Amino acid sequence: MSFFEALEPEFGSFVMGNAPVKQLATGFDWTEGPVWFGDANCLLFSDIPNNRILRWTPGVGISTYRQPSNYANGHTRDRQGRLVSCEHGARRVTRTELDGSITVIADQYKGKRLNSPNDVVVKSDGTIWFSDPHYGIMTNYEGFKGAQELPCNVYRVDPANGVIEAVATDFNCPNGLAFSPDESRLYIADTGRMFGADAQHIRVFHSDSAGKLSGGKTFHVIQLGCADGFRLDTQGNVWSSAADGVHCINPDGVLLGKILVPELVSNVCFGGRAKHQLFITATTSLYAVTLNREGAVLP
Ligand code: MG
């Protein structure tokens, strides 16, 4: 059996035929939010319904990083290496300081509570960008059922002054988001309203140095599943979650190939010694595969 499916010839050089898609750990309910800590040689990820953030350490395995986690979902690191987290349960985005204390980055917009921040990315200028769909407040499964006070927007926060701005307001439910390596593009997935039948796709925006977005056309429609989460490699290829695994999409929006995973994938991140391992959170398990590609930024 092969772990890979090439749809364009170049995908053959992105993967190594003898590198397995390895299940590192299992027994979770819905894994999400992988983030690599090279300095600590570990991966953190969320097990959302079980209200915990877990740590996977090579050669050691799984341990608990934080429980309860306020039903944390997506994570990233800022340019100082600090953990930035989306918390469904507390309806906020937080930063974990180096001494372990928690700083609230955003929990409201124009006096109204956020919905349930889902995924987050930090630009090189330090601004924090996150999606705020309603998934975490629609049921009690991944947080607390509650009233929706705001549309499902994408926000940018400048942690230097705390100013929060809605930068994309025409989504059904924004979800995964990531910048291109040169930060001229911001990709944002729309995964559609819960219990709805909205179109599911990744859109691409032009992002200028002042933090303004323009454009926003459909970049790629995921066939089978949705782009819950994705990361980019140094060449600008998008590695996205899908129902049958991880899809590799080039900067022109063309699906080049797939990494086949036996569970529904939620998100991915690059890590490992050369940023050449792709960690994959997929429903009940954590997987990893070594690629012949490197992650675009420090994950
Ligand atoms: Mg997500």
XYZ file of N, CA, C and O in Angstrom, residues 4 6 8-17 19 233 235-239 247-251 254-259 270 276 278 289-294:
156
model
N 0.799 7.649 -0.272
C 0.731 8.868 -1.061
C -0.016 8.638 -2.364
O -0.012 7.539 -2.906
N -0.081 10.727 -5.981
C 0.389 11.860 -6.785
C -0.622 12.158 -7.881
O -1.028 11.257 -8.617
N -0.043 15.170 -9.704
C 0.857 15.840 -10.650
C 2.247 15.254 -10.395
O 2.596 14.946 -9.252
N 3.061 15.118 -11.469
C 4.341 14.423 -11.339
C 5.263 15.001 -10.260
O 5.964 14.264 -9.572
N 5.267 16.342 -10.103
C 6.214 16.943 -9.157
C 5.987 16.500 -7.716
O 6.891 16.563 -6.892
N 4.762 16.060 -7.413
C 4.487 15.643 -6.037
C 5.386 14.472 -5.634
O 5.699 14.301 -4.457
N 5.813 13.698 -6.645
C 6.691 12.564 -6.351
C 7.977 12.958 -5.658
O 8.541 12.171 -4.877
N 8.460 14.182 -5.912
C 9.698 14.622 -5.266
C 9.431 15.328 -3.937
O 10.373 15.690 -3.233
N 8.190 15.545 -3.595
C 7.846 16.188 -2.324
C 7.820 15.172 -1.183
O 7.904 15.536 -0.014
N 7.624 13.902 -1.550
C 7.479 12.844 -0.539
C 8.528 11.774 -0.794
O 9.180 11.760 -1.830
N 8.698 10.914 0.180
C 9.616 9.794 0.015
C 8.801 8.515 0.145
O 8.120 8.305 1.156
N 8.863 7.709 -0.886
C 8.003 6.529 -0.966
C 8.170 5.559 0.182
O 7.268 4.778 0.487
N 8.876 6.515 3.342
C 8.642 7.163 4.646
C 7.187 6.935 5.053
O 6.278 7.329 4.325
N 4.676 25.250 2.987
C 6.102 24.949 2.957
C 6.858 26.154 2.385
O 6.256 27.168 2.011
N 8.200 26.687 -0.341
C 7.914 27.020 -1.736
C 6.516 27.580 -1.931
O 6.100 27.826 -3.065
N 5.787 27.722 -0.825
C 4.454 28.296 -0.928
C 3.353 27.297 -1.209
O 2.215 27.692 -1.492
N 3.668 26.014 -1.152
C 2.612 25.017 -1.308
C 1.791 24.939 -0.022
O 2.340 25.017 1.073
N 0.487 24.751 -0.177
C -0.433 24.681 0.954
C -0.685 23.209 1.271
O -1.097 22.447 0.389
N -0.439 22.818 2.514
C -0.686 21.443 2.971
C -1.905 21.505 3.881
O -1.829 22.008 4.997
N -4.007 17.302 1.696
C -3.887 17.662 0.293
C -2.801 18.719 0.123
O -2.744 19.684 0.899
N -1.952 18.524 -0.887
C -0.901 19.493 -1.201
C -1.331 20.292 -2.421
O -1.531 19.730 -3.505
N -1.468 21.603 -2.240
C -2.000 22.494 -3.279
C -0.926 23.532 -3.607
O -0.384 24.176 -2.694
N -0.614 23.698 -4.881
C 0.461 24.644 -5.227
C -0.056 26.085 -5.205
O -1.256 26.317 -5.059
N 0.832 27.086 -5.330
C 0.390 28.483 -5.211
C -0.615 28.907 -6.277
O -1.275 29.939 -6.129
N -3.578 24.447 -7.638
C -3.698 23.112 -8.241
C -3.355 22.039 -7.211
O -2.330 22.118 -6.533
N -4.224 21.051 -7.104
C -3.974 19.919 -6.199
C -2.886 19.046 -6.805
O -3.059 18.471 -7.882
N -1.751 18.945 -6.095
C -0.614 18.189 -6.623
C -0.633 16.743 -6.175
O -0.173 15.855 -6.890
N -1.112 16.506 -4.966
C -1.095 15.138 -4.464
C -1.644 15.085 -3.054
O -2.001 16.119 -2.462
N -1.726 13.863 -2.541
C -2.331 13.647 -1.231
C -1.455 12.748 -0.373
O -0.811 11.832 -0.884
N -1.487 13.026 0.912
C -0.992 12.075 1.910
C -2.242 11.380 2.447
O -3.151 12.044 2.943
N 4.353 21.782 10.526
C 5.704 21.294 10.274
C 6.522 21.340 11.561
O 6.319 22.212 12.417
N 11.004 19.309 8.554
C 10.649 18.456 7.417
C 9.650 17.363 7.793
O 9.309 16.531 6.964
N 5.830 16.483 8.924
C 4.494 17.049 8.965
C 3.707 16.286 10.033
O 3.501 15.073 9.913
N 4.583 12.328 9.252
C 5.276 11.789 8.081
C 6.435 12.722 7.770
O 6.326 13.939 7.937
N 7.559 12.144 7.365
C 8.713 12.943 6.969
C 8.618 13.230 5.475
O 8.418 12.320 4.676
N 8.753 14.516 5.129
C 8.632 14.947 3.738
C 9.981 15.427 3.202
O 10.908 15.708 3.969
N 10.052 15.572 1.905
C 11.201 16.209 1.276
C 10.891 17.692 1.042
O 11.192 18.260 0.004
N 10.258 18.303 2.024
C 9.888 19.707 2.014
C 10.037 20.240 3.432
O 9.977 19.468 4.395
N 10.190 21.544 3.544
C 10.327 22.152 4.868
C 9.230 23.162 5.113
O 8.775 23.833 4.180
